Coordinates of C-alpha atoms and ligand atoms in Angstrom, one line a residue:
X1106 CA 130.7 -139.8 47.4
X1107 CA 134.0 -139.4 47.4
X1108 CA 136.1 -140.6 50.3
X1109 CA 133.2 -141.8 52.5
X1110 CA 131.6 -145.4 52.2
X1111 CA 128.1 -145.7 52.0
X1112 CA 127.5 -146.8 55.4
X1113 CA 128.5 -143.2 56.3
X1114 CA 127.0 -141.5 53.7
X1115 CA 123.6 -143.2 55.3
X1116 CA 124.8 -142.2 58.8
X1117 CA 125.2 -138.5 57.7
X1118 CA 122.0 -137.7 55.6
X1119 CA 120.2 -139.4 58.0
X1120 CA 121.9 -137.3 60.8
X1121 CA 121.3 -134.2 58.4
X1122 CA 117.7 -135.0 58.0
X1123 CA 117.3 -134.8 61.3
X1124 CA 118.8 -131.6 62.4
X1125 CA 116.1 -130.9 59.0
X1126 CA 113.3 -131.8 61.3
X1127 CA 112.4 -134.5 58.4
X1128 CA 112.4 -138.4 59.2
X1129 CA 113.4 -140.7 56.8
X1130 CA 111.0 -143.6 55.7
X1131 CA 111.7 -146.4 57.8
X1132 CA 112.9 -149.7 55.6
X1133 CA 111.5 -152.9 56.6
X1134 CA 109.9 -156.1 54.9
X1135 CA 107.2 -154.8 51.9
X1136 CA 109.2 -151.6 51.5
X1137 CA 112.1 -150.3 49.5
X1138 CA 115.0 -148.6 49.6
X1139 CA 116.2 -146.6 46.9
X1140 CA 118.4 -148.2 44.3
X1141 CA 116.8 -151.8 45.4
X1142 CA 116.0 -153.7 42.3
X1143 CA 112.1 -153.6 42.4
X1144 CA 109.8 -155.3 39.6
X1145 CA 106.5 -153.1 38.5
X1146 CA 103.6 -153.1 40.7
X1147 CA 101.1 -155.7 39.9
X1148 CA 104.0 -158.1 38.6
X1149 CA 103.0 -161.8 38.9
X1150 CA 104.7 -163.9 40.5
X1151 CA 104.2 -168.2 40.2
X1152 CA 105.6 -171.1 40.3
X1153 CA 105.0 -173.8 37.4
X1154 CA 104.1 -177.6 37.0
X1155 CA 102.9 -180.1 34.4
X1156 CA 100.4 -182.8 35.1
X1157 CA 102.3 -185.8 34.5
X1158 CA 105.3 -184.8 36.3
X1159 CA 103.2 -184.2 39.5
X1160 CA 99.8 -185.7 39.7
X1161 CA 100.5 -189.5 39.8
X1162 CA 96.7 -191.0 39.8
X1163 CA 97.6 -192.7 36.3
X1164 CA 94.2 -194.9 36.2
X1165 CA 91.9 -192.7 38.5
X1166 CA 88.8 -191.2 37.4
X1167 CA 88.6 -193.0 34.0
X1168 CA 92.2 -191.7 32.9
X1169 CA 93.7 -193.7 29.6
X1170 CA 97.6 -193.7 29.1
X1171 CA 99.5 -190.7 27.4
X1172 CA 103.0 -191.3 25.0
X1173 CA 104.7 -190.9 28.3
X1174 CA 103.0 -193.6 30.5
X1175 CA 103.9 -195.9 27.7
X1176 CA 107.0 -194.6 27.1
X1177 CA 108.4 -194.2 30.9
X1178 CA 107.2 -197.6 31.1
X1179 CA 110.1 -199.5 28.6
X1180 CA 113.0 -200.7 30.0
X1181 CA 116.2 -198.8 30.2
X1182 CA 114.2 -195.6 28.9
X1183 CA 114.4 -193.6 32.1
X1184 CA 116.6 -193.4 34.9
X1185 CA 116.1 -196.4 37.4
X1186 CA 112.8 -196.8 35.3
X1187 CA 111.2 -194.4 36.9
X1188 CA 107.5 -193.2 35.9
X1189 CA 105.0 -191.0 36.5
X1190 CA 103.0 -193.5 37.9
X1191 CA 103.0 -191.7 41.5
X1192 CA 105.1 -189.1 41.5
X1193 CA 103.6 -186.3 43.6
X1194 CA 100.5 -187.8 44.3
X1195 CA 99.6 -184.5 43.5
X1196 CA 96.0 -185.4 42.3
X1197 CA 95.3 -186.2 45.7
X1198 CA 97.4 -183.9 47.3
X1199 CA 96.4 -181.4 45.6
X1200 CA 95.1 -179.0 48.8
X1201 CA 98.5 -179.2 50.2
X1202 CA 100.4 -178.0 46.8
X1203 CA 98.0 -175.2 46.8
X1204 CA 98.9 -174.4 50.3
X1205 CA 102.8 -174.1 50.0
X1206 CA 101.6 -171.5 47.5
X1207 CA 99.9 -170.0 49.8
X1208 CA 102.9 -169.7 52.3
X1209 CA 104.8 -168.7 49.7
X1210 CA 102.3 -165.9 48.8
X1211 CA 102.3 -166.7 45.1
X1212 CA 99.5 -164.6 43.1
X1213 CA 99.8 -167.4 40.1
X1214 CA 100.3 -170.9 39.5
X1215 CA 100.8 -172.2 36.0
X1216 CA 99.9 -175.8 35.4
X1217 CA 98.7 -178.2 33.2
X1218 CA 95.7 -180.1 32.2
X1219 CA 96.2 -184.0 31.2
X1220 CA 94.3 -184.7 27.5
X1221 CA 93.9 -188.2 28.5
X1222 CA 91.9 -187.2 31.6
X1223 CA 89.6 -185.0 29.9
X1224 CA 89.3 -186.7 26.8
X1225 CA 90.7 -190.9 27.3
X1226 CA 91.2 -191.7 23.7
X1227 CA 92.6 -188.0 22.3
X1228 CA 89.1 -186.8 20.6
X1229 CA 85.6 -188.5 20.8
X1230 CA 83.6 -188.3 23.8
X1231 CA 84.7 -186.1 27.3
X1232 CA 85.3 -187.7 30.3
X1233 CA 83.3 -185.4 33.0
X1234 CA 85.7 -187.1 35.9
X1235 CA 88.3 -186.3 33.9
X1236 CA 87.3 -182.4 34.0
X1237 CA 86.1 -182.2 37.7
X1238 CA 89.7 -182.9 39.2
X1239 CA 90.9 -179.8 37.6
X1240 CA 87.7 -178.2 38.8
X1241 CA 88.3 -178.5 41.9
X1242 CA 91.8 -178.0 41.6
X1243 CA 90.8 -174.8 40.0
X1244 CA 88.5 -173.6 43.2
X1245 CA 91.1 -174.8 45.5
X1246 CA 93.5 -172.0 43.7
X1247 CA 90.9 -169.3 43.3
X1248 CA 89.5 -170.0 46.9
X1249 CA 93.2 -169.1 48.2
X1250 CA 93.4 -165.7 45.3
X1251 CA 95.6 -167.6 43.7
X1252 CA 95.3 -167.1 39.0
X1253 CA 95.7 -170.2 37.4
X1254 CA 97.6 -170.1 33.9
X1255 CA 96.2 -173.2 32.6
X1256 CA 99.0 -175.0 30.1
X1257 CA 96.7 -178.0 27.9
X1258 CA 99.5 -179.7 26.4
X1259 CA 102.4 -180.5 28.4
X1260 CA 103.7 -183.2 26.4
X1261 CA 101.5 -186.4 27.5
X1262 CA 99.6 -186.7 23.9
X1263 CA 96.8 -189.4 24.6
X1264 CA 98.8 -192.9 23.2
X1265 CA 94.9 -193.6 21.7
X1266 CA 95.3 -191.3 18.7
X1267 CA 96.4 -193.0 15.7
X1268 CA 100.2 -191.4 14.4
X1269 CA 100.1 -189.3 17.3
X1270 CA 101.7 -186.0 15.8
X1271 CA 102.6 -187.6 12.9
X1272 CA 99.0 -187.6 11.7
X1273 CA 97.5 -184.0 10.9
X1274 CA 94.1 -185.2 12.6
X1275 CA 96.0 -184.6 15.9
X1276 CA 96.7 -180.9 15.2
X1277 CA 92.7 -181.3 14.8
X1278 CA 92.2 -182.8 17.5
X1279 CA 94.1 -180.6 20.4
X1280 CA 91.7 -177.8 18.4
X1281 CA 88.8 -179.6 19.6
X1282 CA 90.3 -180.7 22.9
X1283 CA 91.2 -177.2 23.9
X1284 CA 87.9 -175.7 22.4
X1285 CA 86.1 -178.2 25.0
X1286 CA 88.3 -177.3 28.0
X1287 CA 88.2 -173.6 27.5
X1288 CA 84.4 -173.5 27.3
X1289 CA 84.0 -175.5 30.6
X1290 CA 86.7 -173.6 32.5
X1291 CA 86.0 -170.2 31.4
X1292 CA 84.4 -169.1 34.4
X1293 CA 87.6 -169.8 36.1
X1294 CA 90.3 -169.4 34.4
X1295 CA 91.4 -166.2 32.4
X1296 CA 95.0 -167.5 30.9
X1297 CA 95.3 -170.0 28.9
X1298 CA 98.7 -171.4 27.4
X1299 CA 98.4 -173.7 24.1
X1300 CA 101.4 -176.1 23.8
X1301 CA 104.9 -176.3 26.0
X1302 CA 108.2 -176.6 24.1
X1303 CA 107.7 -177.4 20.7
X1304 CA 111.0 -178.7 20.0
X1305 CA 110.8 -181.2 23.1
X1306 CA 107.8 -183.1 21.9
X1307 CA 107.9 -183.1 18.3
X1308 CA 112.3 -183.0 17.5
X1309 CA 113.2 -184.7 20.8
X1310 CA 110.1 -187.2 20.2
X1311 CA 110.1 -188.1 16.6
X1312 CA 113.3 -186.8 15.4
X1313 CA 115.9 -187.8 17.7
X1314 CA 114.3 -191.2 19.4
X1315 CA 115.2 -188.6 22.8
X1316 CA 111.5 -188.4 24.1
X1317 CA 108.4 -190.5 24.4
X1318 CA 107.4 -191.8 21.9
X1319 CA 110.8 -192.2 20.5
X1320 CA 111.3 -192.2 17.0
X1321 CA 113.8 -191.4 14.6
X1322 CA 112.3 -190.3 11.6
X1323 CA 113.8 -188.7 8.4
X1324 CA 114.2 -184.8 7.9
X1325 CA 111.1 -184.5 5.6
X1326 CA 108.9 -186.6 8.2
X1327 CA 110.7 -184.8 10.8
X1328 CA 109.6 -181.6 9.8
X1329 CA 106.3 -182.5 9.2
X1330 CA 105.6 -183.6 13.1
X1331 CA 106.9 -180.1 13.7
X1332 CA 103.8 -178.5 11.5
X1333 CA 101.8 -180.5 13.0
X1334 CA 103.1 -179.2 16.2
X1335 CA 102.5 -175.7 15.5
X1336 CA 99.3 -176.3 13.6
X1337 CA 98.2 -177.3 16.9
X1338 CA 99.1 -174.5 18.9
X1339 CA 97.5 -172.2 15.8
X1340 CA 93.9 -174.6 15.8
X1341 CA 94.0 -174.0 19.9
X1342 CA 94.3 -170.2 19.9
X1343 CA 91.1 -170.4 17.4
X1344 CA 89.1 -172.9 19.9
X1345 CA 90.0 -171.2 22.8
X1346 CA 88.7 -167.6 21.3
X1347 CA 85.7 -169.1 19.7
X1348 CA 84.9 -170.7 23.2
X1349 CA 86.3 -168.8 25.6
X1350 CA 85.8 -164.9 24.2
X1351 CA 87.3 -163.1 27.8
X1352 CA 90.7 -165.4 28.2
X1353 CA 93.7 -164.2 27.3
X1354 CA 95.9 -166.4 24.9
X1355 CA 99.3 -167.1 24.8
X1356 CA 102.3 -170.7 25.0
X1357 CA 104.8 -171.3 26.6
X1358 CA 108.3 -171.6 24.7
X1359 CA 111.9 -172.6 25.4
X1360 CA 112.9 -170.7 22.3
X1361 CA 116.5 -170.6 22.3
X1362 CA 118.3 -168.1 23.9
X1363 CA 121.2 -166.2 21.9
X1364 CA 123.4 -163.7 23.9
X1365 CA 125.7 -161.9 22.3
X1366 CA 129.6 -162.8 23.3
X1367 CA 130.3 -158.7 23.8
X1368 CA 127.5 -156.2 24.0
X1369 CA 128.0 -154.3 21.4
X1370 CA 126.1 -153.5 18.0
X1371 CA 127.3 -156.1 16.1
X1372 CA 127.1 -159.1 18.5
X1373 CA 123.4 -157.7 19.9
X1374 CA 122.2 -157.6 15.6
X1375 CA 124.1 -161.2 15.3
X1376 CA 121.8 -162.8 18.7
X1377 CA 119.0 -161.2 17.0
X1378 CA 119.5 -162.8 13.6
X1379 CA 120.4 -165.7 15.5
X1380 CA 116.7 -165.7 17.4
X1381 CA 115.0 -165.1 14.1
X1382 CA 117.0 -168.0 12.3
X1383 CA 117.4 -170.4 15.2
X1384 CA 113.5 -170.2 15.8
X1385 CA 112.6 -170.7 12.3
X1386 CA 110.0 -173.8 12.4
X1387 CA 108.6 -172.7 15.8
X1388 CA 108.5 -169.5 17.5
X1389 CA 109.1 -167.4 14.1
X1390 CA 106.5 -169.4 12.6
X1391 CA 104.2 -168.0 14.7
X1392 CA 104.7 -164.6 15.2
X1393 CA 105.4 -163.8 11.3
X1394 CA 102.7 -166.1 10.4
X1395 CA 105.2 -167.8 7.7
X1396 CA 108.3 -169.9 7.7
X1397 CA 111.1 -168.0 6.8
X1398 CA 112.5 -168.2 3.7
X1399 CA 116.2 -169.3 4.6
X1400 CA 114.6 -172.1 6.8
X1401 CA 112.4 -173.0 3.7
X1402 CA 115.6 -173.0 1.4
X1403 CA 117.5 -174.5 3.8
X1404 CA 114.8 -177.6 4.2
X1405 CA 114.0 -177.8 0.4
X1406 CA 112.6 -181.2 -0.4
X1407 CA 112.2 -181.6 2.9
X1408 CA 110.4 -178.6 3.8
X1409 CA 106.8 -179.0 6.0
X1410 CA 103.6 -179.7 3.5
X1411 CA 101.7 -176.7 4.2
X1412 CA 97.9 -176.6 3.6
X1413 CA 95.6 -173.3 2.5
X1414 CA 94.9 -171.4 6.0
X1415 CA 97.6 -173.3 8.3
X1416 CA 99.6 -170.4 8.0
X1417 CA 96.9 -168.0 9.1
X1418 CA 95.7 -170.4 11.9
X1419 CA 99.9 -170.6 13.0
X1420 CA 100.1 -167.2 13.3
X1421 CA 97.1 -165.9 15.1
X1422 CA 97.1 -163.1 17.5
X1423 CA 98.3 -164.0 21.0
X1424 CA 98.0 -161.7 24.4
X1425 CA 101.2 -163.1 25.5
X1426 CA 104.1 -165.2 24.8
X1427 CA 105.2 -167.1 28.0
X1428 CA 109.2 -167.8 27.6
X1429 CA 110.6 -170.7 29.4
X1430 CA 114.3 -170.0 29.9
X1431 CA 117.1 -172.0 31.2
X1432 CA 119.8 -171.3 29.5
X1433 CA 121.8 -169.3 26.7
X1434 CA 124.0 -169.8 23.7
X1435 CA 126.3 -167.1 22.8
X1436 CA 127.1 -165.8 19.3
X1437 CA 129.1 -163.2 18.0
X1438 CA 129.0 -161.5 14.5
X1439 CA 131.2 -162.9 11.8
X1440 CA 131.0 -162.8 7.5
X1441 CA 129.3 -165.7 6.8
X1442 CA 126.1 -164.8 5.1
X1443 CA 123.8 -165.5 8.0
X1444 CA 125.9 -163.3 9.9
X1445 CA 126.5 -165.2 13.1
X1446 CA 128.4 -168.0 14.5
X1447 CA 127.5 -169.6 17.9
X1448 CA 130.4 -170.0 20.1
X1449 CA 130.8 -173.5 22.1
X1450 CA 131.3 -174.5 25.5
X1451 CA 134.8 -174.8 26.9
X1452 CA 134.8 -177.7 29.2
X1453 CA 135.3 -175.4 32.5
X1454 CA 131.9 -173.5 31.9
X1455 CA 129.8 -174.0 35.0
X1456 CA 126.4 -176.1 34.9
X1457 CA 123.7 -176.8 37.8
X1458 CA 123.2 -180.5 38.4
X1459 CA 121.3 -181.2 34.5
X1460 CA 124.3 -181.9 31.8
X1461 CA 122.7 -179.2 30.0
X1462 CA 121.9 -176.8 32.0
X1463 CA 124.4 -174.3 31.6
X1464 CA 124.6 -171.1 34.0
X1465 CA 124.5 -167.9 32.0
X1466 CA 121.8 -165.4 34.1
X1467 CA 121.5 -163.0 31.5
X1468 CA 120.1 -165.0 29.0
X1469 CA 116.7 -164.3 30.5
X1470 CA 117.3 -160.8 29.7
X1471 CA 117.8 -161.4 25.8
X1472 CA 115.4 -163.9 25.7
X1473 CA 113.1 -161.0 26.3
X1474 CA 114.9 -158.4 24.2
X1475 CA 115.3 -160.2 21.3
X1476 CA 112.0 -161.5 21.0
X1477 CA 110.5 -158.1 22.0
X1478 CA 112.9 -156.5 19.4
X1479 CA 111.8 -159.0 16.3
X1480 CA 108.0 -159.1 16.9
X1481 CA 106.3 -156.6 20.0
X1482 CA 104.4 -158.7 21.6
X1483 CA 102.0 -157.0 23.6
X1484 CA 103.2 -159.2 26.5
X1485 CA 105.9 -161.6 28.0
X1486 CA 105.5 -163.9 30.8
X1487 CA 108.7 -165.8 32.0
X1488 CA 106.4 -169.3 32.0
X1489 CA 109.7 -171.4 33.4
X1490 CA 113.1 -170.8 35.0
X1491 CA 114.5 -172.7 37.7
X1492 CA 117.3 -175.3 38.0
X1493 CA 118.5 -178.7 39.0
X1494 CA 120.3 -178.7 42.7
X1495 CA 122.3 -181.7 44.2
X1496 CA 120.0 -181.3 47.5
X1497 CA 120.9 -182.7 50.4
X1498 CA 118.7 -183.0 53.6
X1499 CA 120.5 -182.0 56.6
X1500 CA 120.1 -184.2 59.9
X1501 CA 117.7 -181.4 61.2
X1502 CA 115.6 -181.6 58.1
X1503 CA 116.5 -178.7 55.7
X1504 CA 118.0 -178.3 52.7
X1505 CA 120.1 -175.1 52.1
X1506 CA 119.8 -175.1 47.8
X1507 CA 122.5 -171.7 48.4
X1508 CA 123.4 -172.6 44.6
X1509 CA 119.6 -172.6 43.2
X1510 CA 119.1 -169.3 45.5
X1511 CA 122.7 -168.2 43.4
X1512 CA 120.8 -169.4 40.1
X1513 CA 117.4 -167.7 41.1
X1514 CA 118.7 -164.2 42.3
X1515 CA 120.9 -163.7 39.3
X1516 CA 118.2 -164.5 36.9
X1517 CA 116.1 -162.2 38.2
X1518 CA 118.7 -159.6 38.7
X1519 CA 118.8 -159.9 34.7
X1520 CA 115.1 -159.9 34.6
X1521 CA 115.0 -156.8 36.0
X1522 CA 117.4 -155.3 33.7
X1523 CA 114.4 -155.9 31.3
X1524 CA 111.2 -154.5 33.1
X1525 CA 113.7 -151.6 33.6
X1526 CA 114.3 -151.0 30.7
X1527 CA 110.8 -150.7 29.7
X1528 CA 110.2 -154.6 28.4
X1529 CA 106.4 -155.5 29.1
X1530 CA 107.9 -158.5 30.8
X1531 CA 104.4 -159.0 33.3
X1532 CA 104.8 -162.1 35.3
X1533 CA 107.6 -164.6 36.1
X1534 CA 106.4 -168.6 37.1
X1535 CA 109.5 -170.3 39.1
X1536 CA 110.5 -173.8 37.5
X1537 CA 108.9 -175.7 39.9
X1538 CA 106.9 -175.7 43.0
X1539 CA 108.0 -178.7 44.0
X1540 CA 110.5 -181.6 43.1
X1541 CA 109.0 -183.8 40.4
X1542 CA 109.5 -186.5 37.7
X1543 CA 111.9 -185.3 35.5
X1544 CA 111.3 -186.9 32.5
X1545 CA 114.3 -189.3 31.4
X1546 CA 115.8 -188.1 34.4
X1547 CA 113.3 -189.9 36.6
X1548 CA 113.6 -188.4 40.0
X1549 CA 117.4 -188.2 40.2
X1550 CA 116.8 -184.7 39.2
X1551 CA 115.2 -182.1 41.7
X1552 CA 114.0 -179.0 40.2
X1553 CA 111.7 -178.0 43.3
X1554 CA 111.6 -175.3 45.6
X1555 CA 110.2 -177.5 48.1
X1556 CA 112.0 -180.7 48.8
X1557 CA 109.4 -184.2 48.4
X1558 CA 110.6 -186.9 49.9
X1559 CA 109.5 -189.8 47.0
X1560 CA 108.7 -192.9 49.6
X1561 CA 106.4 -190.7 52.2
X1562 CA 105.5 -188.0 49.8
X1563 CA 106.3 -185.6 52.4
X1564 CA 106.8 -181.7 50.9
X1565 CA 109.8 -179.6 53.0
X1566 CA 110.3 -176.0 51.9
X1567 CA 113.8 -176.0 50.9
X1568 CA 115.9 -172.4 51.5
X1569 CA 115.0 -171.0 47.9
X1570 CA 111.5 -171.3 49.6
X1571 CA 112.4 -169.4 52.2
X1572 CA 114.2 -166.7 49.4
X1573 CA 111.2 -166.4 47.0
X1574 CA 108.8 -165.8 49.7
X1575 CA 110.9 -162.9 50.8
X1576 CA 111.2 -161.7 46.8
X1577 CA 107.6 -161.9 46.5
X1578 CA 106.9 -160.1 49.8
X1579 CA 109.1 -157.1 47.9
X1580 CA 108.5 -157.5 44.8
X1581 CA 111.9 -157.4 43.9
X1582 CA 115.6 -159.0 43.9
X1583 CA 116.8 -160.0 47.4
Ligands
PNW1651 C1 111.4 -177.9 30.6 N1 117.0 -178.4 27.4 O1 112.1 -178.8 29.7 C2 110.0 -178.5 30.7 O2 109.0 -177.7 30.3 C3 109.8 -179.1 32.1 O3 108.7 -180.1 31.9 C4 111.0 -179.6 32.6 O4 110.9 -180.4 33.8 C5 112.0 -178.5 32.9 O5 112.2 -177.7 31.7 C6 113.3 -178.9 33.4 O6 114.0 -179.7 32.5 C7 113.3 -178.6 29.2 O7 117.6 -179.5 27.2 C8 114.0 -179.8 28.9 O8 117.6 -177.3 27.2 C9 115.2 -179.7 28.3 C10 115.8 -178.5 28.0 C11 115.1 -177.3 28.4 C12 113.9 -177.4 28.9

């Protein structure tokens, strides 16, 4: 194409085609042109949620507190005190939330069920009130051809069970728990997800006094919380087969993300060491059914107390693994035996509005890469990305989140390196719907695609609204 831009180039086969006799497909909204970055047919596309960040509705229906009402609830632990007390009022405005789906034409919605609803004290009797909401909920999406990928623990462990995940009996009890809730909601719900984040409710909880319930307990207790963490997840995918023999299983997992600094041999086998290694006591857990030895040598005294069959449980078959991705760390290869180093941040990298949320777009490439390239998994959902936005409403009521539409687009430009390249990436859920309570963050932090306004509960479709309808529409980057 030498000399001539492409503009021309257009003008002139187009011009040629026509002296052909042959018209060229006309381009317009559902249809491609060549070279456009388009994602597999039957790709799903979602946005995500968690019950206590959206439903509010604390003491309806016989509902008892979770770690997180107590914990929201203590002075000085969240911003401006906030609590998920209210927040979206989503467990009564729960027709609306299902209708900005609809505009948006979403064909999933992952979200979560609240264990203190369905079962007020942890384990012991169900409460049927508890249940119905999310049956209803349920027909509300499925009435609208909306799948629901149904997360049961999001973090808000019932504050009723004694050590909470300190205590084994939990790990026994989220067995039960999800046994019960895949049994009554088989009939409408085909996905089910186990746990979210294991490092954000057992490490961030117990280890570094971060997260409700906010402890800081030693190494070998530490780790301990984590096995009972991924005991959990393990006991679940059992329940939920015995119960529920047609549903596909699967978690969801911020697993951390290593990019190599240069993309070459060296650096991609040092990010995939790195995934391996970094993931030890979660993620590799699972999907080698055993804790690696380095992490096991590297723990010694203070390594997890394993019992007969944990292992086996822990590393049960899954359909999927749902990847929540944010944000990458970058190695490169180096000599020490390990055979990585993780580089740091210099001060001028660029973040959206969370401290932590650093922008690097094609970590959500090698988050599926290397985790496809350890362990084949038969299939990857992208269960979160999204980001934090200063939004700002304008005085004619919209909000023009150009630097979340920057975040999205370039995500899924990278996401789309991956189905390309043959990755059985099969669904992405965008972090979130709609604005929420952001855990310590409280509501200073607005994750949403569609703007609430806190005091009137009033939902406005911000831009990236506007941008992901369009994406879905194509199924592809726009
Ligand atoms: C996820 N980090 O949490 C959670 O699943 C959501 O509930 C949450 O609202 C969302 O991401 C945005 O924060 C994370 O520090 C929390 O890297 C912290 C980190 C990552 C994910």
């Amino acid at each position: 194409m030498k000399g001539i831009t492409r503009r021309q180039f257009g003008k002139a086969a187009a011009a040629a085609a026509a002296l052909a006799g042959v018209s060229l497909p006309e381009i317009s909204r559902g249809q491609q042109a060549p070279g456009v970055r388009q994602f597999p047919p039957g790709f799903v596309w979602g946005c995500a949620t968690a019950a206590y960040q959206i439903e509010g509705a604390v003491k309806d229906d016989g509902r008892k507190p979770s770690v997180w009402d107590v914990y929201s609830h203590i002075p000085g632990k969240t911003f401006n005190g906030d609590t998920g007390d209210v927040a979206d009022d989503s467990y009564h405005l729960y027709k609306e939330d299902v209708r900005l789906l609809k505009n948006l034409g979403a064909g999933a919605y992952r979200m979560s069920i609240s264990w203190s609803r369905v079962f007020p004290e942890g384990k012991g009797a169900p409460n049927p009130l508890g249940l119905d909401h999310y049956k209803r909920v349920l027909d509300e999406l499925l009435a609208n051809s909306i799948t629901p990928y149904v997360t049961l623990f999001h973090w808000d462990l019932p504050d009723a069970l004694p050590g909470g995940w300190q205590s084994r009996s939990t790990s026994m009890a989220f067995g039960d728990y999800a046994g019960y809730v895949a049994r009554e909601l088989q009939d409408r719900v085909q996905h089910f997800m186990t746990t979210n984040e294991f490092v954000c409710f057992t490490d961030l909880g117990y280890r570094f006094a971060h997260f409700a319930p906010g402890m800081s307990l030693p190494p070998r207790e530490a780790n301990q919380v984590r096995h009972h963490g991924i005991l959990a997840h393990g006991l679940g995918v059992q329940a939920i087969r015995a119960n529920a023999p047609r549903a596909q299983v699967g978690l969801a997992e911020n697993a951390n993300v290593y990019v190599p600094v240069i993309e070459d041999e060296r650096n991609i086998e040092a990010a995939r060491r790195a995934t391996r290694d970094g993931n030890a006591p979660f993620l590799t857990a699972l999907m080698e059914g055993n804790y690696p030895q380095s992490y096991l040598e590297r723990e010694g005294a203070n390594a997890p107390h394993v019992e007969p069959g944990d292992m086996k449980a822990i590393g049960s078959r899954l359909d999927f693994v749902g990847l929540n991705v944010y944000t990458p760390t970058y190695v490169r290869a180096d000599a020490s035996p390990r055979g990585y180093a993780i580089e740091t941040y210099p001060s001028s990298y660029p973040k959206m509005a969370s401290p932590w949320l650093y922008l690097g777009p094609e970590c959500i490439y090698w988050a599926v890469r290397n985790v496809c390239d350890l362990w084949k998994p038969a299939a990857i959902y992208i269960t979160e990305n999204g980001c934090s936005a200063d939004d700002v409403v304008t005085p004619d009521g919209r909000i023009e989140d150009t630097d979340r539409v920057m975040y999205l687009r370039n995500h899924l430009t990278h996401l789309h390196r991956a189905t390309s390249e043959g990755y059985p990436v099969k669904g992405y859920f965008l972090w979130s719907l709609l604005d929420n309570f952001e855990w310590l963050d409280g509501y200073s932090k607005r994750f949403g695609i569609h703007y609430v306004d806190f005091a009137t509960e009033k939902r406005i479709p911000k831009l990236s609204a506007e941008w992901y309808c369009e994406v879905i529409a194509r199924n592809a980057v726009v």
